[in-house]
């Protein structure tokens, strides 16, 4: 059998580093670029319209926002506001989408002027006399505030995250400081040293607690600037005395069917690259006590990114060798895996949310995971519903029941059959 492949959803004209999904409008937002180097590679944020066409999920470019000389390396989304990490700065963007009826006169059909993009599947044109009316999409992106968020000698913002109601955002970077900002003014409200060295990832919980992981091999839980506790994933897990591990990623997630339940998920990878690499690990933590609940190996490929589905049911992983996997969050069991789907480091993964247009776009699939990489491609990873019974099995059961019924009738009424 050939290698399993994931369908390519979109290819950008630049390397892709960050990904977000807007469920209300059914938008997939992918960002990246070639940076300030004069290589001819552009920098931008692309807004893609997700649609179901002939039973398949597809994406088409709706709007391209040019970020000039700055490549976007990380993204966070709250409503219609994007926080984009660009070099040492955080840039806020507000996007708006409007549907309106445009008017095209038949006498100007040959005009080269192009209006807003017409959505696929839009209502058919209404003809009235010599004029034609069609549904159009008007999309706009506005640059809001921008602020420098990292001040190391080689400054770089590595992660950005909104709080639960979108009124605050937290940033972390190579100088090891966490900075918290008001939205949309980007007025700084908090600043503290969280790690010696780079901050690799951070996550804001609904109760205001902040989890940070860094290159100093530590994972810390904060209430504002006060250290609450540090995480120790090897307390109930494997111990490697000669192999130092560091935390690569952290994400909060809901507990399915428990509205008040909260879990924290982390990924641990070897701190140094080895010729024979030891395994990487996934850990699930209690979101209140921050005690480890379960730790499992997730293979020898080094994990590059982590995502949690909106309901907290699934975990998505990308690796530095381009592979993509989906796990059950409760048991940390792997359900889906495509080896070297991208062939190069996976920079971000994101699930299709279960709210808004999510169920409509998902169709009969149980979940959908998007992945982007330095190869400029966005791929789609679908997990078929595990609850459905195949049609061939239903037919086989029906035939079996009919045969059994005939046999029973023959035994009960031999004279009549």
Coordinates of C-alpha atoms in Angstrom, one line a residue:
X1 CA 0.0 0.0 0.0
X2 CA 1.2 3.6 -0.7
X3 CA 1.8 6.2 1.9
X4 CA -1.3 7.8 3.3
X5 CA -1.8 11.4 2.0
X6 CA -3.8 14.3 3.3
X7 CA -5.6 16.5 0.7
X8 CA -4.1 19.9 0.0
X9 CA -6.6 22.6 0.8
X10 CA -4.6 25.7 -0.2
X11 CA -1.1 26.7 -1.3
X12 CA 0.2 30.2 -0.5
X13 CA 2.9 32.2 -2.3
X14 CA 5.0 32.3 0.9
X15 CA 5.9 30.0 3.8
X16 CA 3.0 29.6 6.3
X17 CA 3.6 29.9 10.0
X18 CA 0.3 30.5 11.7
X19 CA -3.3 29.4 11.5
X20 CA -6.7 30.4 12.9
X21 CA -10.3 29.5 12.2
X22 CA -13.3 31.9 12.5
X23 CA -16.3 29.6 13.0
X24 CA -19.0 32.4 12.6
X25 CA -18.0 33.3 9.1
X26 CA -16.4 30.0 8.1
X27 CA -13.0 31.6 7.6
X28 CA -9.6 29.9 7.6
X29 CA -6.9 32.5 8.3
X30 CA -3.3 31.6 7.3
X31 CA -0.3 33.8 7.7
X32 CA 3.4 33.9 7.1
X33 CA 6.0 35.3 4.6
X34 CA 9.6 35.6 3.7
X35 CA 10.4 38.4 6.2
X36 CA 12.4 41.5 5.6
X37 CA 15.0 39.8 3.4
X38 CA 14.9 41.0 -0.2
X39 CA 14.2 37.6 -1.7
X40 CA 11.0 38.5 -3.5
X41 CA 8.9 36.4 -1.2
X42 CA 5.8 38.3 0.0
X43 CA 4.5 38.7 3.5
X44 CA 0.8 38.5 4.2
X45 CA -2.3 37.2 5.9
X46 CA -4.7 35.2 3.7
X47 CA -8.4 34.9 4.5
X48 CA -9.9 31.7 3.0
X49 CA -13.6 31.0 2.7
X50 CA -14.4 27.4 3.8
X51 CA -17.3 25.8 1.9
X52 CA -18.9 22.4 1.3
X53 CA -18.8 21.7 -2.4
X54 CA -20.2 18.3 -3.6
X55 CA -19.8 16.9 -0.2
X56 CA -16.1 17.9 0.2
X57 CA -14.6 20.7 2.3
X58 CA -12.8 23.2 0.2
X59 CA -11.2 26.6 0.6
X60 CA -10.9 29.6 -1.8
X61 CA -9.0 32.9 -1.3
X62 CA -11.4 35.6 -0.2
X63 CA -8.9 38.3 0.7
X64 CA -5.1 38.9 0.8
X65 CA -3.8 41.3 3.4
X66 CA -0.2 42.6 2.7
X67 CA 2.0 42.9 5.8
X68 CA 4.8 44.7 3.8
X69 CA 8.2 43.7 5.2
X70 CA 6.9 41.8 8.3
X71 CA 6.2 38.0 8.3
X72 CA 3.5 36.9 10.7
X73 CA 4.9 34.1 12.9
X74 CA 2.0 33.6 15.4
X75 CA -1.6 34.5 15.5
X76 CA -4.5 34.7 18.0
X77 CA -8.1 35.4 17.3
X78 CA -10.9 37.0 19.4
X79 CA -14.1 37.7 17.5
X80 CA -13.0 39.7 14.4
X81 CA -9.7 40.9 15.9
X82 CA -6.5 39.2 15.1
X83 CA -3.3 39.6 17.1
X84 CA -0.3 38.9 14.8
X85 CA 3.2 38.4 16.0
X86 CA 5.6 40.1 13.6
X87 CA 9.3 40.2 14.5
X88 CA 9.4 41.9 17.9
X89 CA 6.0 43.5 17.6
X90 CA 2.3 42.6 18.0
X91 CA 0.0 44.0 15.4
X92 CA -3.8 44.1 15.9
X93 CA -6.0 43.7 12.8
X94 CA -9.7 44.0 12.5
X95 CA -11.5 42.3 9.6
X96 CA -15.0 42.8 8.4
X97 CA -17.1 40.9 6.0
X98 CA -20.3 42.3 4.4
X99 CA -22.7 40.6 2.0
X100 CA -24.5 43.0 -0.3
X101 CA -26.3 43.1 -3.6
X102 CA -24.2 44.6 -6.2
X103 CA -25.5 46.1 -9.4
X104 CA -24.0 45.3 -12.8
X105 CA -25.5 46.9 -15.9
X106 CA -25.5 44.7 -18.9
X107 CA -24.3 47.6 -21.0
X108 CA -21.0 47.5 -19.1
X109 CA -20.4 43.8 -19.3
X110 CA -17.0 44.3 -21.0
X111 CA -15.7 46.7 -18.4
X112 CA -12.3 45.6 -16.8
X113 CA -13.2 47.0 -13.4
X114 CA -13.6 44.2 -10.9
X115 CA -15.8 44.5 -7.8
X116 CA -15.7 42.3 -4.6
X117 CA -15.4 38.6 -5.1
X118 CA -18.7 36.8 -5.6
X119 CA -19.2 33.9 -3.2
X120 CA -19.5 30.4 -4.6
X121 CA -23.0 29.1 -4.1
X122 CA -24.5 32.6 -3.9
X123 CA -28.1 33.2 -4.8
X124 CA -28.7 33.3 -8.6
X125 CA -28.7 36.6 -10.3
X126 CA -32.0 38.5 -10.3
X127 CA -32.8 40.1 -13.7
X128 CA -34.8 43.2 -13.9
X129 CA -34.9 45.0 -17.2
X130 CA -31.4 45.9 -18.4
X131 CA -29.7 45.5 -15.0
X132 CA -28.4 42.4 -13.2
X133 CA -28.2 42.1 -9.4
X134 CA -25.9 39.6 -7.6
X135 CA -24.8 38.8 -4.1
X136 CA -21.3 40.1 -3.4
X137 CA -18.8 39.9 -0.6
X138 CA -17.1 43.0 0.6
X139 CA -14.1 42.2 2.8
X140 CA -11.9 44.7 4.6
X141 CA -8.9 44.6 7.0
X142 CA -7.9 47.5 9.2
X143 CA -4.6 47.9 11.0
X144 CA -5.3 48.8 14.6
X145 CA -2.6 49.4 17.3
X146 CA 0.9 47.9 17.2
X147 CA 3.4 47.6 20.1
X148 CA 6.8 46.1 20.7
X149 CA 6.5 43.1 22.9
X150 CA 10.0 41.7 23.1
X151 CA 13.3 43.5 24.0
X152 CA 16.1 40.9 23.8
X153 CA 19.2 41.7 21.8
X154 CA 17.6 39.6 19.0
X155 CA 14.0 40.4 19.7
X156 CA 11.2 38.1 18.6
X157 CA 7.6 37.6 19.8
X158 CA 7.1 33.8 19.9
X159 CA 3.5 33.5 21.1
X160 CA 0.4 35.5 21.7
X161 CA -2.9 34.5 23.4
X162 CA -6.2 36.2 24.2
X163 CA -8.0 35.7 27.5
X164 CA -11.5 34.1 27.5
X165 CA -13.5 37.3 26.7
X166 CA -11.0 39.0 24.3
X167 CA -10.3 42.0 26.6
X168 CA -6.7 41.1 27.3
X169 CA -3.9 39.4 25.4
X170 CA -0.6 38.0 26.7
X171 CA 2.7 37.8 24.7
X172 CA 5.9 36.0 25.3
X173 CA 9.2 36.0 23.4
X174 CA 13.0 35.5 23.5
X175 CA 13.6 37.8 26.5
X176 CA 11.7 35.5 28.8
X177 CA 9.1 38.2 29.9
X178 CA 5.4 37.9 29.9
X179 CA 3.5 41.1 29.0
X180 CA -0.2 41.5 29.2
X181 CA -2.0 44.2 27.2
X182 CA -5.5 45.7 27.0
X183 CA -7.4 45.2 23.8
X184 CA -7.7 47.1 21.5
X185 CA -5.5 49.9 22.9
X186 CA -2.5 47.7 23.7
X187 CA -1.9 49.5 26.9
X188 CA 0.4 47.4 29.1
X189 CA -1.1 46.2 32.3
X190 CA 1.4 43.6 33.5
X191 CA 5.0 42.6 32.9
X192 CA 7.1 40.1 34.7
X193 CA 10.1 37.8 34.1
X194 CA 8.7 34.2 33.7
X195 CA 11.7 32.3 32.4
X196 CA 15.5 32.4 32.1
X197 CA 15.7 32.4 28.3
X198 CA 13.0 32.1 25.7
X199 CA 9.3 31.6 26.3
X200 CA 8.2 28.8 24.0
X201 CA 4.5 28.9 24.6
X202 CA 1.8 30.2 27.0
X203 CA -1.9 29.5 27.7
X204 CA -4.5 31.6 29.5
X205 CA -7.2 29.8 31.4
X206 CA -10.8 30.9 31.9
X207 CA -10.1 31.7 35.6
X208 CA -7.2 34.0 34.7
X209 CA -4.4 31.6 35.5
X210 CA -1.5 31.7 33.0
X211 CA 0.7 28.8 32.1
X212 CA 4.1 29.4 30.5
X213 CA 6.8 27.0 29.2
X214 CA 10.3 28.0 28.4
X215 CA 13.8 26.9 27.3
X216 CA 14.9 26.7 31.0
X217 CA 13.1 23.4 31.1
X218 CA 10.4 24.8 33.4
X219 CA 6.6 25.0 33.1
X220 CA 5.0 27.5 35.5
X221 CA 1.5 28.5 36.6
X222 CA 0.9 32.2 37.4
X223 CA -1.9 34.2 38.9
X224 CA -1.0 37.6 37.5
X225 CA 2.7 37.9 38.3
X226 CA 2.7 35.6 41.3
X227 CA 4.0 32.0 40.8
X228 CA 1.3 29.5 41.9
X229 CA 3.2 26.3 41.1
X230 CA 5.5 24.6 38.7
X231 CA 4.6 21.5 36.7
X232 CA 6.5 18.2 37.2
X233 CA 5.4 15.8 34.4
X234 CA 7.7 13.0 35.5
X235 CA 6.2 12.5 39.0
X236 CA 3.9 9.8 37.7
X237 CA 5.7 9.1 34.4
X238 CA 8.9 7.9 32.9
X239 CA 12.3 9.1 34.2
X240 CA 15.4 9.7 32.1
X241 CA 18.3 10.7 34.2
X242 CA 20.6 11.3 31.2
X243 CA 18.1 13.0 28.9
X244 CA 16.8 16.5 29.8
X245 CA 13.4 17.3 28.5
X246 CA 11.7 20.7 28.0
X247 CA 8.1 21.7 27.5
X248 CA 7.4 22.5 23.9
X249 CA 3.7 23.5 24.1
X250 CA 0.8 24.0 26.5
X251 CA -3.0 24.3 25.8
X252 CA -6.1 24.4 28.0
X253 CA -9.1 22.4 27.0
X254 CA -12.6 21.7 28.2
X255 CA -13.6 18.3 29.7
X256 CA -16.3 16.8 27.4
X257 CA -19.8 16.7 29.0
X258 CA -18.4 18.6 32.1
X259 CA -19.1 22.4 31.6
X260 CA -17.0 23.3 34.6
X261 CA -14.2 20.8 33.9
X262 CA -10.8 22.0 32.7
X263 CA -7.7 20.2 31.5
X264 CA -4.2 21.4 30.6
X265 CA -2.2 19.5 28.0
X266 CA 1.5 19.8 27.5
X267 CA 4.1 18.3 25.1
X268 CA 7.6 17.4 26.3
X269 CA 10.5 16.9 23.9
X270 CA 14.2 16.2 24.4
X271 CA 16.0 19.4 25.0
X272 CA 18.9 18.4 22.7
X273 CA 18.9 16.7 19.4
X274 CA 20.3 13.2 19.6
X275 CA 21.3 10.7 16.9
X276 CA 18.9 8.2 18.4
X277 CA 16.2 10.5 19.8
X278 CA 14.2 9.3 22.8
X279 CA 10.4 9.6 22.6
X280 CA 8.3 12.7 23.0
X281 CA 5.5 12.7 25.5
X282 CA 1.9 14.1 25.9
X283 CA 0.7 14.9 29.4
X284 CA -2.9 15.7 30.6
X285 CA -3.2 17.7 33.8
X286 CA -6.0 18.6 36.2
X287 CA -6.8 22.2 35.3
X288 CA -7.5 23.1 39.0
X289 CA -4.7 21.3 40.9
X290 CA -2.2 21.1 38.1
X291 CA -1.4 17.5 39.0
X292 CA -0.5 15.1 36.2
X293 CA -3.3 12.8 35.3
X294 CA -1.9 10.8 32.4
X295 CA 1.4 10.7 30.4
X296 CA 1.9 8.8 27.2
X297 CA 4.6 8.6 24.5
X298 CA 3.7 10.2 21.2
X299 CA 6.5 8.7 19.1
X300 CA 10.2 9.6 18.4
X301 CA 9.4 12.5 15.9
X302 CA 10.0 15.8 17.6
X303 CA 6.7 17.6 18.2
X304 CA 6.5 21.2 16.9
X305 CA 2.9 22.3 17.7
X306 CA -0.2 21.4 19.6
X307 CA -3.9 22.2 19.3
X308 CA -7.0 21.2 21.3
X309 CA -10.4 20.9 19.8
X310 CA -13.1 23.3 21.0
X311 CA -15.0 20.6 22.9
X312 CA -11.8 19.2 24.4
X313 CA -12.3 15.8 22.7
X314 CA -9.3 15.8 20.4
X315 CA -5.6 16.9 20.4
X316 CA -3.8 17.7 17.1
X317 CA 0.0 17.4 16.8
X318 CA 2.5 18.5 14.2
X319 CA 6.1 17.4 14.0
X320 CA 9.4 18.9 12.8
X321 CA 9.6 16.2 10.1
X322 CA 6.1 17.2 8.7
X323 CA 3.9 14.5 10.2
X324 CA 0.4 15.2 11.6
X325 CA -1.6 13.2 14.2
X326 CA -4.9 13.4 16.0
X327 CA -5.3 11.9 19.5
X328 CA -8.2 11.4 21.9
X329 CA -7.7 13.9 24.7
X330 CA -9.1 11.6 27.4
X331 CA -7.0 8.5 26.8
X332 CA -4.1 10.1 24.8
X333 CA -4.7 7.4 22.2
X334 CA -3.7 8.1 18.6
X335 CA -6.6 7.9 16.1
X336 CA -5.0 9.4 13.0
X337 CA -1.5 9.8 11.6
X338 CA 0.0 10.9 8.3
X339 CA 3.8 10.4 8.2
X340 CA 5.6 13.4 6.6
X341 CA 2.4 14.9 5.3
X342 CA 4.3 18.1 4.6
X343 CA 7.8 16.8 4.4
X344 CA 9.1 19.8 6.4
X345 CA 8.4 21.3 9.8
X346 CA 4.7 21.7 10.6
X347 CA 4.4 25.2 12.0
X348 CA 0.8 25.3 13.3
X349 CA -2.4 23.1 13.5
X350 CA -6.0 24.1 14.2
X351 CA -9.3 22.3 14.5
X352 CA -12.5 23.3 12.8
X353 CA -14.6 24.6 15.8
X354 CA -17.8 22.8 16.6
X355 CA -19.9 26.0 16.8
X356 CA -21.0 28.5 14.2
X357 CA -20.7 27.1 10.7
X358 CA -18.5 24.3 12.0
X359 CA -21.1 21.5 12.0
X360 CA -22.3 22.5 8.5
X361 CA -18.8 22.5 7.1
X362 CA -17.8 19.2 8.9
X363 CA -20.6 17.2 7.4
X364 CA -20.5 13.5 8.3
X365 CA -16.9 13.7 9.7
X366 CA -16.2 13.6 13.4
X367 CA -13.5 16.3 13.3
X368 CA -11.3 18.2 10.9
X369 CA -7.8 19.4 11.6
X370 CA -5.9 22.0 9.4
X371 CA -2.1 22.1 9.2
X372 CA 0.3 24.6 7.7
X373 CA 4.1 24.3 7.1
X374 CA 7.1 26.1 5.7
X375 CA 6.3 24.4 2.4
X376 CA 3.5 27.0 1.9
X377 CA 0.8 24.4 2.0
X378 CA -2.4 24.1 4.1
X379 CA -3.6 20.5 4.4
X380 CA -6.9 19.1 5.6
X381 CA -7.0 16.0 7.9
X382 CA -10.5 14.4 8.4
X383 CA -11.4 11.9 11.0
X384 CA -14.4 9.8 9.9
X385 CA -17.2 9.4 12.5
X386 CA -16.4 6.4 14.7
X387 CA -20.1 6.1 15.7
X388 CA -21.5 5.4 12.2
X389 CA -22.0 1.8 11.0
X390 CA -20.9 1.0 7.4
X391 CA -23.7 0.5 5.0
X392 CA -22.3 -2.9 3.9
X393 CA -22.4 -4.1 7.5
X394 CA -26.1 -3.0 7.8
X395 CA -26.9 -4.9 4.6
X396 CA -25.1 -8.0 5.8
X397 CA -27.0 -7.9 9.1
X398 CA -30.3 -7.5 7.2
X399 CA -29.6 -10.5 5.0
X400 CA -28.6 -12.5 8.0
X401 CA -31.8 -11.7 9.8
X402 CA -33.9 -12.6 6.8
X403 CA -32.1 -16.0 6.4
X404 CA -32.5 -16.8 10.1
X405 CA -36.2 -15.9 10.0
X406 CA -36.8 -18.2 7.0
X407 CA -35.0 -21.1 8.7
X408 CA -37.0 -20.6 11.9
X409 CA -40.3 -20.5 9.9
X410 CA -39.3 -23.7 8.1
X411 CA -38.8 -25.5 11.4
X412 CA -42.0 -24.2 13.0
X413 CA -44.2 -24.8 10.0
X414 CA -42.6 -27.6 7.8
X415 CA -45.9 -28.5 6.2
X416 CA -46.5 -25.0 4.9
X417 CA -43.0 -24.2 3.6

